[in-house]
Coordinates of C-alpha atoms in Angstrom, one line a residue:
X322 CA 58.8 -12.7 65.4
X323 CA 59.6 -9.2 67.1
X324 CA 56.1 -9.4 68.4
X325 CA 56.8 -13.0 69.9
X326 CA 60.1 -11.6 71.2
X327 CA 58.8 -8.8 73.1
X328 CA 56.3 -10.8 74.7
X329 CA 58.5 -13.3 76.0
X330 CA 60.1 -10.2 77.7
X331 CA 57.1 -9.4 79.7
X332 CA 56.5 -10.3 83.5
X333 CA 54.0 -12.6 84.2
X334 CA 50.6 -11.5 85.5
X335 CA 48.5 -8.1 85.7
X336 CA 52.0 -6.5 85.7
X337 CA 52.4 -7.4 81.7
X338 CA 48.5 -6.9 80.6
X339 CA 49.5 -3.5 80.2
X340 CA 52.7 -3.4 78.7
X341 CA 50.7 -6.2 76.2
X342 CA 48.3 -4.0 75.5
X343 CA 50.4 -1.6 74.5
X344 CA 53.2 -3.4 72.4
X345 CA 50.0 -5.0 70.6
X346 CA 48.7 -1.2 69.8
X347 CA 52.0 0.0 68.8
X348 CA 52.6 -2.6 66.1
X349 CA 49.2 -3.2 65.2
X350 CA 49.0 0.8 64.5
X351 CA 52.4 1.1 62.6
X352 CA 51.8 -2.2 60.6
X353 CA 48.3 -1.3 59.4
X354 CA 49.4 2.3 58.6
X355 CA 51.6 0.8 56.0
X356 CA 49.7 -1.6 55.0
X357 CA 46.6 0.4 54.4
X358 CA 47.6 4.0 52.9
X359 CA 45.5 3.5 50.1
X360 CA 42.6 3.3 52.1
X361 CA 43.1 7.1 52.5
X362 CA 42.2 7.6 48.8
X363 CA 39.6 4.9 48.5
X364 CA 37.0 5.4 51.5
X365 CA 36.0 9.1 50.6
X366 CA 36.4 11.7 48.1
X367 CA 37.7 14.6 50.8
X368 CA 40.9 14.6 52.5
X369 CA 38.8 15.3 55.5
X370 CA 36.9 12.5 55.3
X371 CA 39.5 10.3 54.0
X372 CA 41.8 10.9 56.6
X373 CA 39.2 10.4 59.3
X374 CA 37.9 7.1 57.4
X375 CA 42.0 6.0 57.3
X376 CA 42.3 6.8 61.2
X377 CA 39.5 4.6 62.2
X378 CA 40.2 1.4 60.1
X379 CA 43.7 1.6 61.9
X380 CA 42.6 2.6 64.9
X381 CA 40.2 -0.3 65.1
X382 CA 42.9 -3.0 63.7
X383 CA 45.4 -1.7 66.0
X384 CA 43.1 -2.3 68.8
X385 CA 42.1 -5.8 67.6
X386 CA 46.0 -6.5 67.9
X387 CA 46.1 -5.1 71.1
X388 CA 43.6 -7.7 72.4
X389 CA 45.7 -10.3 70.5
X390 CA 48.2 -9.7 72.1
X391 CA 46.7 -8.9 75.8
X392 CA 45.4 -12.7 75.1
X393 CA 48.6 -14.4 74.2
X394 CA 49.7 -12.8 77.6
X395 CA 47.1 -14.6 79.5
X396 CA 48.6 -17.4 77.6
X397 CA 51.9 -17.1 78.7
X398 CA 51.0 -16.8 82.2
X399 CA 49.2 -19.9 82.3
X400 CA 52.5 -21.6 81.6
X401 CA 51.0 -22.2 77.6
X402 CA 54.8 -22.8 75.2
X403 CA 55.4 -20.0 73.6
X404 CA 55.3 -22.4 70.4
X405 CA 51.4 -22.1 70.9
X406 CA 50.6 -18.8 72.8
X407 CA 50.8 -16.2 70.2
X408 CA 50.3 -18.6 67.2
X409 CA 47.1 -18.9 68.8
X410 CA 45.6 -15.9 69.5
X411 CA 47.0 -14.0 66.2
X412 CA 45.0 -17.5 64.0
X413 CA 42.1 -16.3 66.2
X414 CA 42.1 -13.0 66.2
X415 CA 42.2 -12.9 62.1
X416 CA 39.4 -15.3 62.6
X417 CA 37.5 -12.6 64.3
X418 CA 38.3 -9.9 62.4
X419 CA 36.7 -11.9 58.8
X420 CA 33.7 -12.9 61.4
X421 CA 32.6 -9.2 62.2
X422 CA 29.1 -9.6 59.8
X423 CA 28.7 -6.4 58.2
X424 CA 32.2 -5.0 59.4
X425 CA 34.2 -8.2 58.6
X426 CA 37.3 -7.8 56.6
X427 CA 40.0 -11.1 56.4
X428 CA 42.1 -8.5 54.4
X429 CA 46.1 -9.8 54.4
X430 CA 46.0 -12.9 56.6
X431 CA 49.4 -14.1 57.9
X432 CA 49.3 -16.7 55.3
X433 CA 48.9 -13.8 52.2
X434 CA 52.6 -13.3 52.9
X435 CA 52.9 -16.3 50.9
X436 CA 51.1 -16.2 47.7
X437 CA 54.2 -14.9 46.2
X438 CA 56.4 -18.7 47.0
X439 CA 53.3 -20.8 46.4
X440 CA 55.7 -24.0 46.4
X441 CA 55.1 -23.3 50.4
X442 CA 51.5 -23.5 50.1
X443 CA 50.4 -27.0 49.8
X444 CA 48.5 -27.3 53.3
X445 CA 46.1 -24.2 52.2
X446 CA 43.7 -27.1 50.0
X447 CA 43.7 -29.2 53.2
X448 CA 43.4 -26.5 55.9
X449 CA 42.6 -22.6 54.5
X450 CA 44.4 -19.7 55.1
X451 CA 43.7 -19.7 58.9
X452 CA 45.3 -23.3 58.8
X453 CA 48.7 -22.0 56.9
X454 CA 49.0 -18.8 59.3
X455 CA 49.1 -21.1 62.3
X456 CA 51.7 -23.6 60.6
X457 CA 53.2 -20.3 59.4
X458 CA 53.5 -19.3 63.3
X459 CA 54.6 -22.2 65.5
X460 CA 58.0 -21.8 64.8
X461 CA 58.5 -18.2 65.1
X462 CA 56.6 -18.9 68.7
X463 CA 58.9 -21.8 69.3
X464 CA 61.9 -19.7 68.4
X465 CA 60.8 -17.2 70.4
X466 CA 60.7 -19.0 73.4
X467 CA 63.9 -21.1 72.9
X468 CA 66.0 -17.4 72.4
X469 CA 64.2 -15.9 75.3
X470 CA 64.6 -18.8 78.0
X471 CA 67.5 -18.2 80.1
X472 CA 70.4 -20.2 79.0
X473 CA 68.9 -22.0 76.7
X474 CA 71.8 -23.5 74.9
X475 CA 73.2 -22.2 71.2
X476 CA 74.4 -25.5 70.5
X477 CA 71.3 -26.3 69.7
X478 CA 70.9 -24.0 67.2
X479 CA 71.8 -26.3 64.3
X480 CA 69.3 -28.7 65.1
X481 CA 66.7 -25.9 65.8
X482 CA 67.8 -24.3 62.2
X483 CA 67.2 -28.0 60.6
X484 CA 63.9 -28.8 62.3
X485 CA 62.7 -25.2 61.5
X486 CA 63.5 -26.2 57.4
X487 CA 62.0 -29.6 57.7
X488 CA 58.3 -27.7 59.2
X489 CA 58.3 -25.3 56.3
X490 CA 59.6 -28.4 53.5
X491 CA 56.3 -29.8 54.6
X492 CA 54.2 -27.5 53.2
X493 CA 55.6 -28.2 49.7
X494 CA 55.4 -31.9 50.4
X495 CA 51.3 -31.4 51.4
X496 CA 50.0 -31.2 47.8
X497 CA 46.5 -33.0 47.4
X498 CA 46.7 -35.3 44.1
X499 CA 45.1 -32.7 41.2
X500 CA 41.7 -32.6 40.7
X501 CA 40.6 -34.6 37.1
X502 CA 40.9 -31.8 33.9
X503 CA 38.1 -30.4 32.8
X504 CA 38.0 -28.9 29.1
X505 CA 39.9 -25.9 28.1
X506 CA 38.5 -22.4 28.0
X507 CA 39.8 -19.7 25.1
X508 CA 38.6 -16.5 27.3
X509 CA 39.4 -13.0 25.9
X510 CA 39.8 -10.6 29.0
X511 CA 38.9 -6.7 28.1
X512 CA 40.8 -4.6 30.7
X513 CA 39.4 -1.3 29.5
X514 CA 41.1 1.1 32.0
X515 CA 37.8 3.5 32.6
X516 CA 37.4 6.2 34.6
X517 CA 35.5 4.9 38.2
X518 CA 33.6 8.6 38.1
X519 CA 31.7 9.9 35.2
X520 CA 28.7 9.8 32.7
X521 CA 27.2 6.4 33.3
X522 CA 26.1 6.3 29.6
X523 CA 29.7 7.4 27.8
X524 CA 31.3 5.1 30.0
X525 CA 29.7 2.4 29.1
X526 CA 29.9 3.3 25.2
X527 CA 33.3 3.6 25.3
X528 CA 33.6 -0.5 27.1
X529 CA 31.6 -1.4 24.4
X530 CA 33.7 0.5 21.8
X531 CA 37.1 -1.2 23.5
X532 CA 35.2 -4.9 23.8
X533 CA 34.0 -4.8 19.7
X534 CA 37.6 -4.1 19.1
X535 CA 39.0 -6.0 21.3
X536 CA 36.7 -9.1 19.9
X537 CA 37.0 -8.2 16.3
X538 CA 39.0 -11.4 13.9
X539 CA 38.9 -13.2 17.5
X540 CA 37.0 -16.2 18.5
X541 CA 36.7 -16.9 22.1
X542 CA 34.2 -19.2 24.7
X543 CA 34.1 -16.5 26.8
X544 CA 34.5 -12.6 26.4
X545 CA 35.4 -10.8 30.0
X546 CA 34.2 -6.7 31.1
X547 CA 35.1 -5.9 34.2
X548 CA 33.0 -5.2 37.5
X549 CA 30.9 -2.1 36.3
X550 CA 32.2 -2.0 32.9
X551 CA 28.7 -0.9 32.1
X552 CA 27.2 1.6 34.9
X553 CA 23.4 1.4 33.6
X554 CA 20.6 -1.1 34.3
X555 CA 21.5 -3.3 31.1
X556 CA 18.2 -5.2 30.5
X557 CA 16.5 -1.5 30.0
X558 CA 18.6 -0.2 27.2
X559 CA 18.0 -2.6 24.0
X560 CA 20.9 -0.7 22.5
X561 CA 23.5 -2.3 25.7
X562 CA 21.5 -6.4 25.3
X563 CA 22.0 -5.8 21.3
X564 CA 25.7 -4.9 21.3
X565 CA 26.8 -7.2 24.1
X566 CA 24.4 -10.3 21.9
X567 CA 26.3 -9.4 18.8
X568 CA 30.1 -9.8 20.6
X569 CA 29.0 -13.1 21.4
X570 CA 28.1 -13.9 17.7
X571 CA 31.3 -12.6 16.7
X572 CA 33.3 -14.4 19.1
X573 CA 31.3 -17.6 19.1
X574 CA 30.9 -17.9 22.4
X575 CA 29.4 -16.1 25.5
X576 CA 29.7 -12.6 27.1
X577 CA 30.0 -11.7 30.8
X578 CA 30.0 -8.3 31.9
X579 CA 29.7 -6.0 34.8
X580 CA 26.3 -3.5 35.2
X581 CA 24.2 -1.9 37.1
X582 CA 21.7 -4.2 38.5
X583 CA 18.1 -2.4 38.7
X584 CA 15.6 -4.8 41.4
X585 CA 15.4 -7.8 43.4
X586 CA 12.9 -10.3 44.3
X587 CA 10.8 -8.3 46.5
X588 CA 13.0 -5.2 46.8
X589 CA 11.4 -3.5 43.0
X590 CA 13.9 -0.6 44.1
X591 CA 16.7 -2.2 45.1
X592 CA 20.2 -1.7 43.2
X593 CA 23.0 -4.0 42.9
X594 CA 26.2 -4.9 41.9
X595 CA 25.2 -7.1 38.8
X596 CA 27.4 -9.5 36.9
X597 CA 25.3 -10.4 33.6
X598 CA 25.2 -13.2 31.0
X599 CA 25.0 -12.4 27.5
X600 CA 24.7 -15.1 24.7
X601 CA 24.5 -14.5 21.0
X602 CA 20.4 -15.0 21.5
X603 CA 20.4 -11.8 24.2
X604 CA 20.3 -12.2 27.8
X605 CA 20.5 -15.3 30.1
X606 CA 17.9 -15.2 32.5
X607 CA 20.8 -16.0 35.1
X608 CA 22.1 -13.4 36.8
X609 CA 24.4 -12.8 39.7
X610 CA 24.3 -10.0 42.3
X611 CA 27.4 -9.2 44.5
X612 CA 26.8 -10.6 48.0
X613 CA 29.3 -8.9 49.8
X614 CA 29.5 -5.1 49.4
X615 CA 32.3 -3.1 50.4
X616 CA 31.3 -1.1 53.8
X617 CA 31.1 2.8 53.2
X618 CA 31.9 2.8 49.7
X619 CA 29.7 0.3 48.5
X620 CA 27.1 0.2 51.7
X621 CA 26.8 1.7 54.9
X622 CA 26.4 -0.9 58.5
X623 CA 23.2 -0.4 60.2
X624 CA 21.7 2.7 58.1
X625 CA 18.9 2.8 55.8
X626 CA 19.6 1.7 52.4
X627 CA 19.6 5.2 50.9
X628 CA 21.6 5.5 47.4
X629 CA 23.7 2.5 49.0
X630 CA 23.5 -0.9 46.9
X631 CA 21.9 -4.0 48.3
X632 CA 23.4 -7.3 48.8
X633 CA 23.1 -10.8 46.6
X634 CA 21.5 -13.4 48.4
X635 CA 22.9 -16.5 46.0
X636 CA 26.1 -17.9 44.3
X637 CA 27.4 -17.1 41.5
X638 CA 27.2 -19.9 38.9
X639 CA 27.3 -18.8 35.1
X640 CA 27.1 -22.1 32.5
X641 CA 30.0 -21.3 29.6
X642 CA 30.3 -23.8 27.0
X643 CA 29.5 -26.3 29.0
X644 CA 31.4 -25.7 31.8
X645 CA 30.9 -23.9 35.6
X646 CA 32.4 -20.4 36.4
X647 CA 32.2 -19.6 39.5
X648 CA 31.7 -15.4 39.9
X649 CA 33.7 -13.2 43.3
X650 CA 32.9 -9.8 42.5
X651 CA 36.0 -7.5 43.5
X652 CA 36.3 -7.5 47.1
X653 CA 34.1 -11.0 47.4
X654 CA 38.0 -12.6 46.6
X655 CA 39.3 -11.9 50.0
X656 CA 36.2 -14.0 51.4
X657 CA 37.4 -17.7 51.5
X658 CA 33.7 -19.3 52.5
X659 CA 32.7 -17.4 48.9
X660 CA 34.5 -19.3 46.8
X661 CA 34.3 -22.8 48.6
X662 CA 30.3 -22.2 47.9
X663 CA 31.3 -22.0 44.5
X664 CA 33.6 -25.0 44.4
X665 CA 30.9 -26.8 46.3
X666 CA 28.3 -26.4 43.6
X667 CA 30.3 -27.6 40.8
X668 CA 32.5 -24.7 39.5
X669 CA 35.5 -25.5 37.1
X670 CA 37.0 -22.3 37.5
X671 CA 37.1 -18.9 39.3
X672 CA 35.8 -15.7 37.7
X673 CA 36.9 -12.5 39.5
X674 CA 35.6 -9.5 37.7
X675 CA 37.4 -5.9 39.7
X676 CA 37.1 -2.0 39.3
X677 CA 39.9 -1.2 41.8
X678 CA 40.0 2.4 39.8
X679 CA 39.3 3.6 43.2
X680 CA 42.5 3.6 44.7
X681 CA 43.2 6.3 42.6
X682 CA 45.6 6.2 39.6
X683 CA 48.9 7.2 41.9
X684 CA 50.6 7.0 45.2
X685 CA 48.9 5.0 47.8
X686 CA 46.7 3.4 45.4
X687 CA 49.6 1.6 44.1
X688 CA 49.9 -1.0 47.3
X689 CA 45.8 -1.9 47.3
X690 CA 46.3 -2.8 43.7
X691 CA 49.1 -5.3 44.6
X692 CA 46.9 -6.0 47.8
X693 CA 44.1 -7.3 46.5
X694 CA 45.1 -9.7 43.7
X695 CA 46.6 -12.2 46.5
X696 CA 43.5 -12.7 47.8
X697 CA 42.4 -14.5 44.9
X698 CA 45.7 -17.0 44.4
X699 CA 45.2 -18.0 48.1
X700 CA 41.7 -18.7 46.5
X701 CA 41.9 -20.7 44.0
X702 CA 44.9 -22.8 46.2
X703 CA 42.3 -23.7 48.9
X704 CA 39.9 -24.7 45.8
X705 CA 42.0 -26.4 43.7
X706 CA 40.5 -24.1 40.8
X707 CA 42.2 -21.6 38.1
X708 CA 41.0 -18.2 39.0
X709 CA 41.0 -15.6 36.2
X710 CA 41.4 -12.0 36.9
X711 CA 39.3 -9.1 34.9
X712 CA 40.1 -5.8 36.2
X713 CA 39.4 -2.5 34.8
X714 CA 42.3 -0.9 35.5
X715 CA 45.0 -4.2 36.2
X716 CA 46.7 -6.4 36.8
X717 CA 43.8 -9.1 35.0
X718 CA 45.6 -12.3 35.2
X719 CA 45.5 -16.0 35.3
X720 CA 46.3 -18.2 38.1
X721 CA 46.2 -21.6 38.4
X722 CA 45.1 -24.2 40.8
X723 CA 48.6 -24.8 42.5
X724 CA 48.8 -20.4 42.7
X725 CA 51.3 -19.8 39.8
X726 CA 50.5 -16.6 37.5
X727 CA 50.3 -17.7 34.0
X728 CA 49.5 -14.3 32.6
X729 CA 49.8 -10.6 34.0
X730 CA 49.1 -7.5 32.8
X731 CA 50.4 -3.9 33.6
X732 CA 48.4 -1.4 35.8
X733 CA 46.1 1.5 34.6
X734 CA 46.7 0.4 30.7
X735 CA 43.6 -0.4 28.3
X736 CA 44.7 -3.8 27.3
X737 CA 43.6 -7.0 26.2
X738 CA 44.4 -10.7 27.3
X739 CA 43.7 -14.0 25.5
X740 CA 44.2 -17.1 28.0
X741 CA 43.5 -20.5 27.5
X742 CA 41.9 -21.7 31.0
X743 CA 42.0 -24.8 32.0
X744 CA 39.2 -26.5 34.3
X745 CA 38.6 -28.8 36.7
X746 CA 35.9 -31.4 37.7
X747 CA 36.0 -33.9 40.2
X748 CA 36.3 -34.3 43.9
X749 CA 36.9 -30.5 45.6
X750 CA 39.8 -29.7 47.8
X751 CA 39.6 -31.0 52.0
X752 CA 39.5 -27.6 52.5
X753 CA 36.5 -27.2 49.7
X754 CA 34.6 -30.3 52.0
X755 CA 35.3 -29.2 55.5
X756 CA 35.5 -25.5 55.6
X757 CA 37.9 -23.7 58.0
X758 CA 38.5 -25.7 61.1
X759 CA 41.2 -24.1 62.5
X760 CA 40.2 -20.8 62.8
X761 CA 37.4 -21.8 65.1
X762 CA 39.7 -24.1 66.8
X763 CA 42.3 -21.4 67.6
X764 CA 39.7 -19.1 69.0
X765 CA 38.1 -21.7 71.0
X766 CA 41.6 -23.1 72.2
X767 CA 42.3 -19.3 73.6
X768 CA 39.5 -19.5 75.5
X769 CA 39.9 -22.7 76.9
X770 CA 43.1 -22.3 77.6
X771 CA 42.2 -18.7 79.6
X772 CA 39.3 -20.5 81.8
X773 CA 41.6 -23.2 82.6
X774 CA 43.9 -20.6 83.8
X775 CA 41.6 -19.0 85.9
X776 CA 39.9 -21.8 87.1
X777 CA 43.3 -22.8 88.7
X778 CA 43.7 -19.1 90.1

């Protein structure tokens, strides 16, 4: 809304494309600053470094908001409502920034604001998060317009108070009928709190120690490690299969855990970000490597391979007591075309093993470990399917299909969590079917709309 506000105070014409420019740089630099701190801790292990990596993932999202808004200003002075202009080119320029291949990051939508009143959310299973952001931002637009016009009247306020409550009451009158109910799931979740540095082999004793205790008296479909719960190449150390095969006798049911993944199909060298299967009988020969790796930390854009860890080429679909779960490795949750593969190819419910021990156990860390979880509730709204959260170091939840938290539990503690999941089968989501539509739209409406404008001169 201040954003709409100030660009409705702009002259038409090249005399506002600067002053755009720079109101878009101004807020987009002071929003991401504090949104983003903890990217100061995360990208490198030097304040140097650190600070520079922090500085350019601003400087770069501050510019993006720049163009935003130099674009809703090319809007404006086509004579596009305000109602539509900056609705418009903010939908389209998140678009952009989750279409960037290797550099993409859809990290904190407009619609994430939400995930906390999920009552408001029942267009995300009919139109995505790119569909909720716009609904989210026609009205400020329209508001912004009707307080900026000159003498518009405040008489109209009431009925421009009302109409505003009836938009936002539709999006809890937008449910989809529930998917049918699949069996239920008794899932143990291990949340073993390890350290993100350190001796590959005694970390991955000590997850086994906490899992055998954790599983001990217990019986459970599924047992849950964390993403990199066990830093070695698993299928190579007999000692690793054998423990992992004996907590699935004990429990009665499967494990999944995250390794080390040694080798691809053609790539003999390669090294991934592994998810494994682990039945009472040893390994299953299905297997899941993370497809989308974190830049810098996880790989580096356009440079050899190096120590850097390659990329998954297929979804993740584990079978678990008869039933689908559909794997998003860490920072795969914030990717919605990831998990509608999954719900497309028959998944009953989200699996979201995390190590966010990165963001370091204080400070800034603290707001990328509140971060991140949204991602996955907006998920498994546009899906229509429970999500379950296994983090090493919290919050490991559950969430189910309508975004409501069944289960949390506290950051950096070594905990356990028994759930009972529910499932789903049946017909997917609209959004699950159709994909996003509306971020495309936007960003070809802006465009449109600008060659019309300059067509007429």
């Amino acid at each position: 809304m201040p954003l709409a506000l100030g660009l409705e105070r702009l002259p038409a014409g090249a005399a506002g494309r600067g002053p755009a420019a720079r109101l878009g740089a101004v807020a987009g630099t002071v929003g991401w600053a504090l949104l983003l701190p903890w990217t100061w801790a995360a990208l490198a292990a030097t304040p140097v470094w650190g600070t520079l990596a922090f500085a350019a993932l601003v400087g770069a999202f501050a510019a993006l908001t720049a163009g935003v808004l130099v674009a809703a200003h090319a809007l404006r002075s086509a004579r596009v409502p305000a109602a539509l202009a900056l609705p418009l080119a903010w939908v389209a320029g998140e678009w952009l920034r989750g279409h960037l291949g290797p550099f993409a990051f859809p990290w904190l939508p407009l619609a994430n604001g939400l995930t906390g009143l999920p009552a408001l959310l029942g267009l995300a299973p009919w139109v995505g998060a790119s569909g909720v952001g716009l609904w989210l931002a026609l009205p400020q637009g329209a508001w912004a317009g009707w307080l900026s016009a000159p003498g518009a009247s405040r008489s109209a306020l009431a009925g421009r108070a009302v109409g505003t409550a009836a938009w936002l009451a539709s999006g809890v009158l937008a449910w989809p009928a529930p998917a049918p109910a699949g069996p239920t799931l008794d899932v143990l979740i291990v949340q073993p709190d390890l350290p993100v540095r350190g001796d590959p082999r005694a970390t991955a004793e000590r997850a086994l120690a906490r899992a055998g205790r954790a599983v001990e008296g217990r019986r459970a479909d599924l047992v849950v490690l964390p993403e990199g719960a066990l830093p070695v190449d698993v299928p190579r150390s007999p000692t690793v299969v054998a423990a992992l095969a004996g907590l699935a006798e004990q429990s009665g049911g499967a494990v999944v855990v995250g390794a080390l993944g040694q080798g691809v199909p053609g790539m003999p060298g390669a090294r991934t970000n592994r998810v494994h299967l682990v039945r009472a009988d040893g390994l299953d020969p299905v297997e899941y490597d993370k497809r989308r790796l974190v830049p810098i930390l996880e790989r580096t854009p356009f440079l050899p391979a190096g120590g850097d860890l390659t990329a998954g080429r297929s979804p993740g679909v584990l079978e678990v007591a008869g039933v689908r779960a559909g794997v998003l490795v860490c920072y795969e949750s914030i990717f919605p075309e990831l998990a509608r593969d999954l719900a497309r190819g028959g998944a009953g419910f989200l699996l979201n093993p995390t190590n966010d021990a990165w963001y370091r156990a204080r400070g800034a860390g603290t707001s990328g470990l509140l971060q991140h979880p949204a991602h996955l509730v907006f998920r498994a709204i546009e899906t229509g399917r429970p999500a379950v959260r296994v983090a090493n170091t919290g919050p490991s939840f559950l969430v189910d299909a309508r975004g409501r938290l069944a289960a949390v539990t506290p950051l950096r503690t070594d905990t356990l969590l028994a759930l009972r999941v529910p499932t789903v089968t049946g017909p997917a989501t609209p959004f699950t079917r159709t994909g996003d539509l509306v971020g495309p739209f936007a960003a070809g409406a802006v465009l449109l709309l600008w060659a019309a404008a300059r067509r007429r001169g």
